[in-house]
Tab-separated table of C-alpha atoms and ligand atoms in Angstrom:
chain	number	residue	atom	x	y	z
A	19	MET	CA	7.013	19.753	-65.363
A	20	GLU	CA	6.628	23.319	-66.545
A	21	LEU	CA	9.253	25.941	-65.791
A	22	PHE	CA	6.754	28.065	-63.887
A	23	GLU	CA	6.270	25.239	-61.409
A	24	LEU	CA	9.858	25.384	-60.175
A	25	THR	CA	10.571	26.340	-56.580
A	26	LEU	CA	13.146	29.037	-55.897
A	27	LYS	CA	15.669	26.402	-54.864
A	28	GLU	CA	15.144	24.417	-58.076
A	29	ALA	CA	15.139	27.456	-60.348
A	30	ALA	CA	18.295	28.786	-58.710
A	31	GLN	CA	20.106	25.497	-59.205
A	32	LYS	CA	19.197	25.341	-62.864
A	33	ILE	CA	20.175	28.948	-63.471
A	34	LYS	CA	23.430	28.478	-61.635
A	35	ASN	CA	24.269	25.353	-63.662
A	36	ARG	CA	23.277	27.215	-66.815
A	37	GLU	CA	20.640	24.578	-67.640
A	38	LEU	CA	18.141	27.404	-67.693
A	39	SER	CA	18.381	31.050	-68.566
A	40	SER	CA	16.585	33.779	-66.709
A	41	LEU	CA	15.020	34.816	-69.993
A	42	GLU	CA	13.458	31.380	-70.563
A	43	LEU	CA	12.156	31.334	-67.012
A	44	THR	CA	10.796	34.879	-67.203
A	45	GLU	CA	9.086	34.159	-70.512
A	46	SER	CA	7.471	31.097	-69.002
A	47	PHE	CA	6.046	33.183	-66.138
A	48	LEU	CA	4.842	35.973	-68.397
A	49	LYS	CA	3.038	33.400	-70.502
A	50	ARG	CA	1.565	31.826	-67.392
A	51	ILE	CA	0.332	35.225	-66.219
A	52	ASP	CA	-1.258	35.794	-69.640
A	53	GLN	CA	-2.998	32.448	-69.373
A	54	VAL	CA	-4.320	32.528	-65.833
A	55	ASP	CA	-4.335	36.015	-64.409
A	56	GLY	CA	-7.502	36.948	-66.266
A	57	LYS	CA	-9.238	34.500	-63.923
A	58	ILE	CA	-7.263	35.146	-60.747
A	59	SER	CA	-6.572	38.907	-60.914
A	60	ALA	CA	-3.522	38.661	-58.676
A	61	PHE	CA	-1.538	41.364	-60.474
A	62	LEU	CA	-2.319	45.066	-60.573
A	63	ASP	CA	0.575	45.701	-62.915
A	64	VAL	CA	2.783	43.412	-64.995
A	65	GLU	CA	6.051	44.927	-66.221
A	66	LYS	CA	6.617	42.726	-69.248
A	67	GLU	CA	9.238	44.742	-71.112
A	68	THR	CA	11.316	45.635	-68.072
A	69	ALA	CA	11.185	42.065	-66.798
A	70	LEU	CA	12.464	40.691	-70.111
A	71	LYS	CA	15.211	43.307	-70.276
A	72	THR	CA	16.322	42.606	-66.709
A	73	ALA	CA	16.351	38.878	-67.414
A	74	GLU	CA	18.585	39.396	-70.459
A	75	ALA	CA	20.948	41.600	-68.484
A	76	ILE	CA	21.185	39.010	-65.714
A	77	ASP	CA	21.865	36.260	-68.236
A	78	GLN	CA	24.752	38.344	-69.553
A	79	LYS	CA	26.177	38.691	-66.054
A	80	ILE	CA	25.886	34.969	-65.430
A	81	LYS	CA	27.661	34.277	-68.730
A	82	LYS	CA	30.497	36.434	-67.490
A	83	GLY	CA	30.684	34.320	-64.331
A	84	GLU	CA	29.060	36.877	-62.074
A	85	TYR	CA	26.667	34.486	-60.345
A	86	HIS	CA	26.370	35.645	-56.743
A	87	SER	CA	22.989	34.798	-55.245
A	88	PRO	CA	20.217	32.198	-55.552
A	89	LEU	CA	17.858	34.994	-56.514
A	90	MET	CA	19.729	35.762	-59.707
A	91	GLY	CA	17.358	35.769	-62.632
A	92	VAL	CA	14.382	34.663	-60.569
A	93	PRO	CA	10.964	36.212	-61.383
A	94	VAL	CA	9.355	37.831	-58.341
A	95	ALA	CA	6.194	39.776	-57.496
A	96	LEU	CA	5.849	42.538	-54.906
A	97	LYS	CA	2.756	43.519	-52.974
A	98	ASP	CA	1.669	46.911	-54.219
A	99	ASN	CA	2.416	48.692	-50.954
A	100	ILE	CA	6.156	48.086	-51.388
A	101	LEU	CA	7.885	50.781	-53.401
A	102	ALA	CA	9.779	49.983	-56.584
A	103	LYS	CA	11.292	53.051	-58.183
A	104	GLY	CA	9.526	54.243	-61.296
A	105	LEU	CA	6.590	51.872	-60.909
A	106	LYS	CA	3.169	52.788	-59.728
A	107	THR	CA	2.556	51.913	-56.084
A	108	THR	CA	-1.108	52.186	-55.286
A	109	ALA	CA	-1.518	50.378	-51.951
A	110	GLY	CA	-4.788	49.210	-53.522
A	111	SER	CA	-6.238	52.695	-53.084
A	112	LYS	CA	-7.834	55.182	-55.432
A	113	ILE	CA	-6.027	57.917	-53.560
A	114	LEU	CA	-2.689	56.556	-54.865
A	115	LYS	CA	-3.991	55.397	-58.229
A	116	ASP	CA	-1.395	57.314	-60.201
A	117	TYR	CA	1.340	57.540	-57.603
A	118	GLN	CA	4.744	56.620	-58.951
A	119	ALA	CA	7.410	55.551	-56.487
A	120	SER	CA	10.427	57.830	-56.522
A	121	TYR	CA	12.692	55.389	-54.704
A	122	ASP	CA	13.088	51.696	-53.942
A	123	ALA	CA	12.023	50.223	-50.626
A	124	THR	CA	15.000	48.681	-48.857
A	125	VAL	CA	13.680	45.182	-49.569
A	126	THR	CA	13.258	46.046	-53.254
A	127	LYS	CA	16.780	47.394	-53.381
A	128	LYS	CA	18.113	44.271	-51.722
A	129	LEU	CA	16.230	41.941	-54.039
A	130	LYS	CA	17.411	43.914	-57.068
A	131	LYS	CA	20.960	43.662	-55.840
A	132	ALA	CA	20.477	39.937	-55.385
A	133	GLY	CA	19.435	39.761	-59.053
A	134	MET	CA	15.659	39.330	-59.025
A	135	VAL	CA	13.543	39.912	-62.086
A	136	LEU	CA	10.586	42.025	-60.973
A	137	LEU	CA	7.467	40.804	-62.776
A	138	GLY	CA	5.076	43.306	-61.295
A	139	LYS	CA	2.936	44.422	-58.394
A	140	THR	CA	0.197	42.414	-56.724
A	141	ASN	CA	-3.250	43.257	-55.448
A	142	LEU	CA	-4.071	43.943	-51.805
A	143	ASP	CA	-6.797	45.241	-49.576
A	144	GLU	CA	-6.675	49.027	-49.583
A	145	PHE	CA	-3.727	50.148	-47.427
A	146	ALA	CA	-3.438	46.509	-46.321
A	147	MET	CA	-6.665	46.732	-44.326
A	148	GLY	CA	-8.579	43.534	-44.768
A	149	ALA	CA	-8.495	39.771	-44.846
A	150	SER	CA	-9.942	38.969	-48.266
A	151	CYS	CA	-8.523	41.338	-50.899
A	152	GLU	CA	-12.073	42.536	-51.469
A	153	ASN	CA	-11.202	45.979	-50.114
A	154	SER	CA	-8.935	46.717	-53.065
A	155	ALA	CA	-10.161	49.735	-55.004
A	156	PHE	CA	-9.258	48.021	-58.272
A	157	GLN	CA	-10.139	44.343	-58.450
A	158	LYS	CA	-11.022	41.261	-56.472
A	159	THR	CA	-8.386	38.549	-56.488
A	160	LYS	CA	-9.695	34.983	-56.536
A	161	ASN	CA	-8.412	31.925	-54.734
A	162	PRO	CA	-6.635	29.672	-57.269
A	163	TYR	CA	-8.132	26.597	-55.576
A	164	ASP	CA	-11.681	27.817	-55.978
A	165	LEU	CA	-12.456	30.928	-57.979
A	166	SER	CA	-15.612	31.604	-55.988
A	167	ARG	CA	-13.532	32.080	-52.852
A	168	VAL	CA	-11.207	34.764	-51.517
A	169	PRO	CA	-7.418	34.340	-51.472
A	170	GLY	CA	-7.255	35.954	-48.025
A	171	GLY	CA	-5.688	39.282	-47.325
A	172	SER	CA	-4.317	41.695	-47.264
A	173	SER	CA	-1.458	40.161	-49.328
A	174	GLY	CA	-3.989	38.088	-51.283
A	175	GLY	CA	-2.528	39.020	-54.664
A	176	SER	CA	0.927	37.849	-53.629
A	177	ALA	CA	-0.345	34.562	-52.165
A	178	ALA	CA	-2.599	33.820	-55.139
A	179	ALA	CA	0.229	34.625	-57.577
A	180	VAL	CA	2.559	32.151	-55.860
A	181	ALA	CA	-0.135	29.472	-55.583
A	182	ALA	CA	-1.103	29.821	-59.249
A	183	ASP	CA	2.550	29.647	-60.359
A	184	GLU	CA	2.542	33.229	-61.627
A	185	CYS	CA	5.878	33.988	-59.922
A	186	VAL	CA	8.549	32.022	-58.086
A	187	PHE	CA	7.904	33.887	-54.862
A	188	ALA	CA	6.399	37.147	-53.691
A	189	LEU	CA	6.736	39.577	-50.836
A	190	GLY	CA	3.828	40.597	-48.670
A	191	SER	CA	3.442	42.685	-45.553
A	192	ASP	CA	2.071	41.429	-42.267
A	193	THR	CA	0.604	43.825	-39.722
A	194	GLY	CA	-1.968	41.451	-38.271
A	195	GLY	CA	-1.618	38.305	-40.351
A	196	SER	CA	-1.549	39.614	-43.895
A	197	VAL	CA	1.251	37.301	-45.009
A	198	ARG	CA	0.221	34.219	-43.032
A	199	GLN	CA	-3.551	34.215	-43.511
A	200	PRO	CA	-3.512	34.458	-47.329
A	201	ALA	CA	-0.651	31.926	-47.412
A	202	ALA	CA	-2.841	29.511	-45.437
A	203	PHE	CA	-5.852	30.134	-47.705
A	204	CYS	CA	-3.776	29.594	-50.850
A	205	GLY	CA	-1.726	26.568	-49.751
A	206	VAL	CA	1.657	28.294	-49.722
A	207	VAL	CA	4.245	29.234	-47.090
A	208	GLY	CA	4.097	32.681	-45.451
A	209	LEU	CA	6.616	34.027	-42.965
A	210	LYS	CA	6.270	37.067	-40.729
A	211	PRO	CA	9.699	37.853	-39.333
A	212	THR	CA	10.334	39.291	-35.861
A	213	TYR	CA	9.487	42.991	-35.668
A	214	GLY	CA	12.746	44.722	-36.588
A	215	ARG	CA	14.233	41.852	-38.598
A	216	VAL	CA	13.352	43.325	-41.991
A	217	SER	CA	13.460	47.025	-42.830
A	218	ARG	CA	10.116	48.766	-43.288
A	219	TYR	CA	11.658	51.593	-45.289
A	220	GLY	CA	9.611	52.034	-48.449
A	221	LEU	CA	6.672	50.002	-47.191
A	222	ILE	CA	3.554	52.168	-47.167
A	223	ALA	CA	2.844	52.373	-43.456
A	224	LEU	CA	-0.294	50.868	-41.952
A	225	ALA	CA	0.460	50.414	-38.231
A	226	SER	CA	4.137	51.163	-37.847
A	227	SER	CA	4.600	49.279	-34.583
A	228	PHE	CA	3.305	46.034	-36.145
A	229	ASP	CA	4.245	46.185	-39.853
A	230	GLN	CA	6.760	43.636	-41.145
A	231	ILE	CA	7.546	42.535	-44.675
A	232	GLY	CA	7.751	38.798	-45.258
A	233	PRO	CA	8.183	36.206	-48.013
A	234	ILE	CA	5.382	34.132	-49.541
A	235	THR	CA	6.885	31.042	-51.127
A	236	LYS	CA	6.136	27.539	-52.348
A	237	THR	CA	8.381	25.852	-49.794
A	238	VAL	CA	9.905	26.524	-46.378
A	239	GLU	CA	13.401	26.378	-47.803
A	240	ASP	CA	12.467	29.097	-50.286
A	241	ALA	CA	11.260	31.294	-47.396
A	242	ALA	CA	14.663	30.850	-45.737
A	243	LEU	CA	16.446	31.746	-48.977
A	244	VAL	CA	14.419	34.936	-49.347
A	245	LEU	CA	14.797	35.944	-45.701
A	246	ASN	CA	18.574	35.602	-46.120
A	247	GLN	CA	18.387	38.401	-48.668
A	248	ILE	CA	15.923	40.811	-47.084
A	249	ALA	CA	16.820	40.671	-43.356
A	250	GLY	CA	19.152	43.047	-41.572
A	251	LYS	CA	19.682	46.445	-40.031
A	252	ASP	CA	18.864	49.431	-42.197
A	253	ALA	CA	19.936	52.979	-41.476
A	254	TYR	CA	16.613	54.167	-42.931
A	255	ASP	CA	14.497	52.254	-40.402
A	256	SER	CA	15.400	52.972	-36.809
A	257	THR	CA	13.290	50.044	-35.602
A	258	SER	CA	15.330	47.549	-37.624
A	259	VAL	CA	17.642	45.627	-35.369
A	260	ALA	CA	21.413	45.347	-35.652
A	261	LEU	CA	21.629	41.612	-35.179
A	262	ALA	CA	23.760	39.508	-37.491
A	263	VAL	CA	21.768	37.763	-40.211
A	264	PRO	CA	22.445	34.040	-40.018
A	265	ASP	CA	22.124	31.736	-43.023
A	266	TYR	CA	18.510	30.723	-42.483
A	267	THR	CA	18.916	27.565	-44.565
A	268	LYS	CA	21.618	26.203	-42.269
A	269	GLU	CA	19.386	24.694	-39.600
A	270	LEU	CA	16.602	23.428	-41.821
A	271	LYS	CA	17.852	19.857	-41.881
A	272	LYS	CA	18.463	19.572	-38.145
A	273	GLU	CA	16.458	16.880	-36.357
A	274	ILE	CA	13.718	18.260	-34.133
A	275	LYS	CA	13.918	15.511	-31.538
A	276	GLY	CA	13.304	16.866	-28.049
A	277	ILE	CA	12.192	20.294	-29.211
A	278	LYS	CA	9.395	21.572	-26.971
A	279	ILE	CA	6.234	22.696	-28.710
A	280	GLY	CA	3.435	24.373	-26.805
A	281	ILE	CA	-0.178	24.109	-27.955
A	282	PRO	CA	-2.097	27.098	-26.586
A	283	LYS	CA	-5.510	25.829	-25.548
A	284	GLU	CA	-7.106	29.201	-26.314
A	285	TYR	CA	-6.474	28.553	-30.013
A	286	PHE	CA	-8.724	25.513	-30.112
A	287	VAL	CA	-12.094	26.796	-29.204
A	288	LYS	CA	-15.701	25.807	-29.714
A	289	GLY	CA	-17.041	27.143	-32.950
A	290	MET	CA	-13.848	26.797	-34.945
A	291	ASP	CA	-14.045	24.924	-38.210
A	292	LYS	CA	-13.895	21.210	-37.377
A	293	ALA	CA	-11.908	20.353	-40.482
A	294	VAL	CA	-9.261	22.960	-39.637
A	295	GLU	CA	-9.069	21.689	-36.057
A	296	LYS	CA	-8.679	18.086	-37.206
A	297	SER	CA	-6.012	18.925	-39.801
A	298	VAL	CA	-3.946	21.005	-37.399
A	299	LYS	CA	-4.176	18.353	-34.677
A	300	GLU	CA	-2.991	15.739	-37.179
A	301	ALA	CA	-0.080	17.988	-38.112
A	302	ILE	CA	0.824	18.354	-34.438
A	303	ALA	CA	0.753	14.549	-34.112
A	304	LYS	CA	3.213	14.409	-37.040
A	305	LEU	CA	5.518	16.787	-35.178
A	306	GLU	CA	5.342	14.426	-32.213
A	307	GLU	CA	6.275	11.503	-34.456
A	308	LEU	CA	9.315	13.516	-35.486
A	309	GLY	CA	10.356	13.607	-31.840
A	310	ALA	CA	8.969	16.956	-30.703
A	311	LYS	CA	7.706	17.099	-27.129
A	312	VAL	CA	4.228	18.538	-27.301
A	313	GLN	CA	2.490	20.065	-24.295
A	314	GLU	CA	-0.613	22.134	-23.717
A	315	VAL	CA	0.002	25.705	-22.625
A	316	SER	CA	-2.273	28.605	-21.828
A	317	LEU	CA	-2.152	32.131	-23.242
A	318	PRO	CA	-5.173	33.746	-21.583
A	319	TYR	CA	-4.603	37.185	-23.114
A	320	THR	CA	-5.193	35.712	-26.570
A	321	ASN	CA	-8.852	36.426	-25.970
A	322	TYR	CA	-8.171	40.151	-25.667
A	323	ALA	CA	-5.481	40.457	-28.313
A	324	LEU	CA	-7.877	40.827	-31.238
A	325	ALA	CA	-9.944	43.553	-29.569
A	326	ALA	CA	-6.822	45.474	-28.557
A	327	TYR	CA	-5.338	45.049	-32.040
A	328	TYR	CA	-8.441	46.629	-33.561
A	329	ILE	CA	-7.882	49.687	-31.341
A	330	ILE	CA	-4.128	50.075	-31.835
A	331	LEU	CA	-4.162	49.416	-35.573
A	332	PRO	CA	-6.791	52.046	-36.443
A	333	ALA	CA	-5.084	54.539	-34.108
A	334	GLU	CA	-1.727	54.167	-35.837
A	335	ALA	CA	-3.354	53.945	-39.257
A	336	SER	CA	-5.308	57.157	-38.731
A	337	ALA	CA	-2.056	58.934	-37.897
A	338	ASN	CA	-0.152	57.366	-40.823
A	339	LEU	CA	-2.912	58.137	-43.302
A	340	ALA	CA	-3.098	61.801	-42.343
A	341	ARG	CA	-0.462	62.465	-45.002
A	342	TYR	CA	-2.906	61.706	-47.827
A	343	ASP	CA	-4.392	65.164	-47.957
A	344	GLY	CA	-4.679	65.926	-51.647
A	345	ILE	CA	-1.610	68.138	-51.436
A	346	ARG	CA	1.397	65.953	-50.843
A	347	TYR	CA	0.478	62.614	-52.363
A	348	GLY	CA	-1.761	61.176	-55.003
A	349	TYR	CA	-5.294	62.122	-55.858
A	350	SER	CA	-6.397	65.695	-55.291
A	351	ALA	CA	-9.880	67.131	-55.468
A	352	ALA	CA	-8.438	70.630	-55.956
A	353	GLY	CA	-10.207	72.388	-58.784
A	354	LYS	CA	-13.355	70.258	-58.485
A	355	LYS	CA	-16.735	71.911	-58.120
A	356	ASN	CA	-17.244	73.467	-54.661
A	357	VAL	CA	-13.697	72.709	-53.628
A	358	ASP	CA	-12.681	76.247	-53.022
A	359	ASP	CA	-10.552	76.342	-49.888
A	360	LEU	CA	-7.780	74.330	-48.307
A	361	PHE	CA	-10.049	72.484	-45.935
A	362	SER	CA	-12.331	71.314	-48.719
A	363	VAL	CA	-9.297	70.116	-50.705
A	364	TYR	CA	-8.345	67.955	-47.716
A	365	SER	CA	-11.793	66.647	-47.002
A	366	ARG	CA	-12.951	66.054	-50.581
A	367	SER	CA	-9.677	64.405	-51.599
A	368	ARG	CA	-9.988	62.019	-48.675
A	369	ALA	CA	-13.715	61.477	-49.138
A	370	ASP	CA	-13.262	60.619	-52.831
A	371	GLY	CA	-9.953	58.806	-52.472
A	372	PHE	CA	-10.458	56.424	-49.553
A	373	GLY	CA	-12.734	53.384	-49.551
A	374	ASP	CA	-15.199	52.416	-46.819
A	375	GLU	CA	-12.933	50.198	-44.722
A	376	VAL	CA	-10.181	52.802	-44.661
A	377	LYS	CA	-12.654	55.502	-43.631
A	378	ARG	CA	-14.074	53.231	-40.950
A	379	ARG	CA	-10.636	52.681	-39.447
A	380	ILE	CA	-9.662	56.339	-39.656
A	381	MET	CA	-12.819	57.183	-37.726
A	382	ILE	CA	-12.249	54.489	-35.098
A	383	GLY	CA	-8.606	55.496	-34.768
A	384	THR	CA	-9.260	59.200	-34.506
A	385	TYR	CA	-11.970	58.557	-31.930
A	386	SER	CA	-9.827	56.312	-29.750
A	387	LEU	CA	-6.981	58.832	-29.835
A	388	SER	CA	-9.157	61.796	-29.019
A	389	SER	CA	-8.913	63.549	-25.720
A	390	GLY	CA	-11.165	61.923	-23.154
A	391	TYR	CA	-11.190	58.564	-24.926
A	392	TYR	CA	-7.449	58.101	-25.270
A	393	ASP	CA	-7.071	56.568	-21.787
A	394	ALA	CA	-10.149	54.423	-22.105
A	395	TYR	CA	-9.222	52.903	-25.455
A	396	TYR	CA	-5.720	53.493	-26.753
A	397	ILE	CA	-3.879	53.308	-23.416
A	398	ARG	CA	-5.826	50.237	-22.330
A	399	ALA	CA	-5.131	48.522	-25.635
A	400	GLN	CA	-1.423	49.299	-25.203
A	401	LYS	CA	-1.589	47.667	-21.786
A	402	VAL	CA	-3.040	44.548	-23.347
A	403	LYS	CA	-0.199	44.628	-25.883
A	404	ALA	CA	2.322	44.711	-23.024
A	405	LEU	CA	0.561	41.762	-21.388
A	406	VAL	CA	0.600	39.776	-24.629
A	407	GLU	CA	4.347	40.415	-24.938
A	408	LYS	CA	4.868	39.310	-21.338
A	409	GLU	CA	2.752	36.227	-21.857
A	410	PHE	CA	4.892	35.219	-24.830
A	411	SER	CA	8.135	35.701	-22.945
A	412	GLU	CA	6.787	33.603	-20.059
A	413	VAL	CA	5.538	30.777	-22.218
A	414	PHE	CA	8.878	30.716	-24.071
A	415	GLN	CA	10.570	29.875	-20.770
A	416	LYS	CA	8.667	26.615	-20.891
A	417	VAL	CA	8.541	25.748	-24.592
A	418	ASP	CA	10.644	26.514	-27.660
A	419	LEU	CA	7.800	27.414	-29.944
A	420	LEU	CA	4.036	27.316	-30.305
A	421	ALA	CA	1.877	25.508	-32.846
A	422	THR	CA	-1.608	26.758	-33.691
A	423	PRO	CA	-3.991	26.929	-36.624
A	424	THR	CA	-3.252	29.933	-38.856
A	425	THR	CA	-6.916	30.668	-39.461
A	426	PRO	CA	-10.187	29.568	-37.861
A	427	THR	CA	-11.663	28.531	-41.235
A	428	VAL	CA	-10.597	27.671	-44.768
A	429	ALA	CA	-10.945	30.324	-47.500
A	430	PHE	CA	-14.425	31.809	-47.373
A	431	ARG	CA	-16.645	32.792	-50.285
A	432	LEU	CA	-16.312	36.122	-52.049
A	433	GLY	CA	-18.815	38.475	-50.478
A	434	GLU	CA	-19.453	36.221	-47.484
A	435	LYS	CA	-18.031	38.579	-44.861
A	436	LEU	CA	-18.253	41.907	-46.649
A	437	ALA	CA	-21.459	43.092	-45.065
A	438	ASN	CA	-20.238	42.574	-41.512
A	439	PRO	CA	-16.749	43.924	-40.759
A	440	LEU	CA	-16.664	42.202	-37.372
A	441	THR	CA	-16.879	38.746	-38.924
A	442	MET	CA	-14.038	39.764	-41.247
A	443	TYR	CA	-11.948	40.934	-38.257
A	444	LEU	CA	-12.551	37.596	-36.541
A	445	SER	CA	-10.613	35.804	-39.254
A	446	ASP	CA	-7.450	37.418	-37.794
A	447	ILE	CA	-7.951	35.891	-34.374
A	448	TYR	CA	-4.971	33.502	-34.547
A	449	THR	CA	-2.546	35.783	-36.350
A	450	VAL	CA	-2.647	39.158	-34.576
A	451	SER	CA	-0.992	37.987	-31.339
A	452	ALA	CA	2.355	37.460	-33.070
A	453	ASN	CA	2.240	41.092	-34.249
A	454	MET	CA	1.198	42.299	-30.796
A	455	GLY	CA	4.123	40.383	-29.301
A	456	GLY	CA	6.527	41.257	-32.124
A	457	VAL	CA	7.493	37.584	-32.468
A	458	PRO	CA	8.141	35.637	-35.686
A	459	ALA	CA	5.533	33.257	-37.090
A	460	ILE	CA	5.183	31.086	-40.157
A	461	SER	CA	2.218	29.457	-41.847
A	462	VAL	CA	2.853	26.134	-43.560
A	463	PRO	CA	0.305	24.145	-45.571
A	464	CYS	CA	-0.825	21.145	-43.545
A	465	ALA	CA	-3.836	19.644	-45.292
A	466	MET	CA	-6.498	19.932	-47.937
A	467	SER	CA	-10.049	20.051	-46.709
A	468	ASN	CA	-12.701	19.599	-49.400
A	469	GLY	CA	-10.296	20.934	-51.984
A	470	LEU	CA	-9.195	23.930	-49.895
A	471	PRO	CA	-5.831	24.369	-48.179
A	472	VAL	CA	-5.363	24.507	-44.401
A	473	GLY	CA	-2.340	26.069	-42.702
A	474	ILE	CA	-0.559	25.375	-39.431
A	475	GLN	CA	1.140	28.311	-37.726
A	476	LEU	CA	4.403	28.060	-35.794
A	477	ILE	CA	5.197	31.005	-33.515
A	478	GLY	CA	8.756	31.439	-32.253
A	479	LYS	CA	10.862	33.410	-29.811
A	480	PRO	CA	12.046	36.836	-30.938
A	481	PHE	CA	14.653	36.432	-33.685
A	482	ALA	CA	14.321	32.626	-33.632
A	483	GLU	CA	13.353	32.489	-37.306
A	484	SER	CA	15.887	29.685	-37.831
A	485	GLN	CA	14.073	27.534	-35.325
A	486	ILE	CA	10.560	27.935	-36.696
A	487	LEU	CA	11.936	27.432	-40.212
A	488	ASN	CA	13.645	24.248	-39.029
A	489	VAL	CA	10.460	22.792	-37.518
A	490	ALA	CA	8.378	23.949	-40.489
A	491	TYR	CA	10.841	22.342	-42.903
A	492	GLN	CA	10.939	19.043	-41.031
A	493	TYR	CA	7.166	18.985	-40.948
A	494	GLU	CA	6.918	19.842	-44.631
A	495	GLN	CA	9.082	16.823	-45.519
A	496	THR	CA	6.472	14.475	-44.020
A	497	ALA	CA	3.625	15.904	-46.051
A	498	ASN	CA	2.122	13.336	-48.324
A	499	TRP	CA	-0.730	15.243	-49.890
A	500	HIS	CA	-0.545	17.110	-53.118
A	501	PHE	CA	-1.449	20.723	-53.516
A	502	THR	CA	-2.775	21.160	-56.987
A	503	PRO	CA	-4.451	24.465	-57.590
A	504	PHE	CA	-7.559	24.329	-59.653
A	505	LEU	CA	-5.742	26.222	-62.359
A	506	SER	CA	-2.596	24.120	-62.417
A	507	SER	CA	-3.292	22.843	-65.904
A	508	PRO	CA	-5.315	25.537	-67.638
B	602	LIG	N1	-6.732	41.444	-41.534
B	602	LIG	C1	-5.859	42.323	-40.832
B	602	LIG	C2	-6.446	43.711	-40.814
B	602	LIG	O1	-7.334	43.926	-41.570
B	602	LIG	C3	-4.534	42.260	-41.508
B	602	LIG	C4	-3.774	43.504	-41.663
B	602	LIG	C5	-2.403	43.292	-42.186
B	602	LIG	O2	-1.687	42.407	-41.727
B	602	LIG	N2	-1.984	44.128	-43.105
B	602	LIG	O3	-6.054	44.542	-40.075
């Protein structure tokens, strides 16, 4: 077994026992990145020198007996919309091509304190808008299981990097599925915490009422270990919640006998990929074998959630992206030919700096917020959001959690959905509801279908991360397939 194949749990044990130094582990990952990232293009930036220096410094601390967290010395990647002081943070956009973060996001700060070694920043759809990573202004990340396919998005770089063993774990952000969908496509674990569980401070905002940062890991236990470090109230994010952070690994081993799992019938519809349906149903049968009580439930507003999401998200995004005006941040067209007044600085900077999908959403958002249309679109979409929240709280009176597919299909081909944005939006159909309802959800690998991973999604009650992690962990222990990315042995 190669060092870069270690899970977080395994790496932490070896580092703690001093069987392995952070430097050895970091070198192994840097070599791995050199070998495979040319094909995968998961990273936008690799910080070789800094990573090696940090690893050496951590090794010194450990030698002095200062071991204090399972993240000590562990090589990590961050999605490039999460700020890390001094490093470029592009959000996958030309408009932020040369933007250097002047402070650490709260999650970055916490991971640094826990002793991570930051390897670099990973690719994403521009401003996290997309489901394939093809909207990045810089490069197209490939799925490590099949290089002709997408890794999913928008945290596709993070998911591909974990799947291809280019880091021990990565962070992504999930506004409408961007942690879970790429995790499902790449055969790794992706967790979106409850809205408010993890601070959004230092995450480049997409839709502030949905955005959450979450871990992308090789195992469920690793996701719990990472959540332990990043969760909690933060004075810099007023929507973060002041609830105690439990040890998320504590309940993993609990039996799930008698736990009530609801299967929303609206998630198994005609037209969905048969292989995905079969795999997820088999996984649900496994949960039953483990003693879970499975029952069909109905979430009728599911059918409206996607449409409402694609009103609310552009509305919030158009407001959040107003700050990129060629004056305050990033690229500026000032001084270019025919840019001779303030208005043309704004408009040319935005015209040159934003890609098509971002422009499309700014236009949709501005339109739906405009006077006369606000009630017809934005307010109605907010009403649907309230109904989705209500529907979740009602169904959680009857069952403890929900099990669904994460995605309607396996990873699609590069280019397949680019020409038609609506088909791209449809790939979020199973993931957006959890963001609309603010509830936690996890995607766990559940099968391989023709060489491509399939994910099952578990959706929990607000702040019941421990419970979905428990069920996900118990399920994961029964898995008897092997996930071997195409590039495992280059
Ligand atoms: N595919 C979704 C979208 O394009 C995902 C967004 C996200 O979670 N960042 O809006």
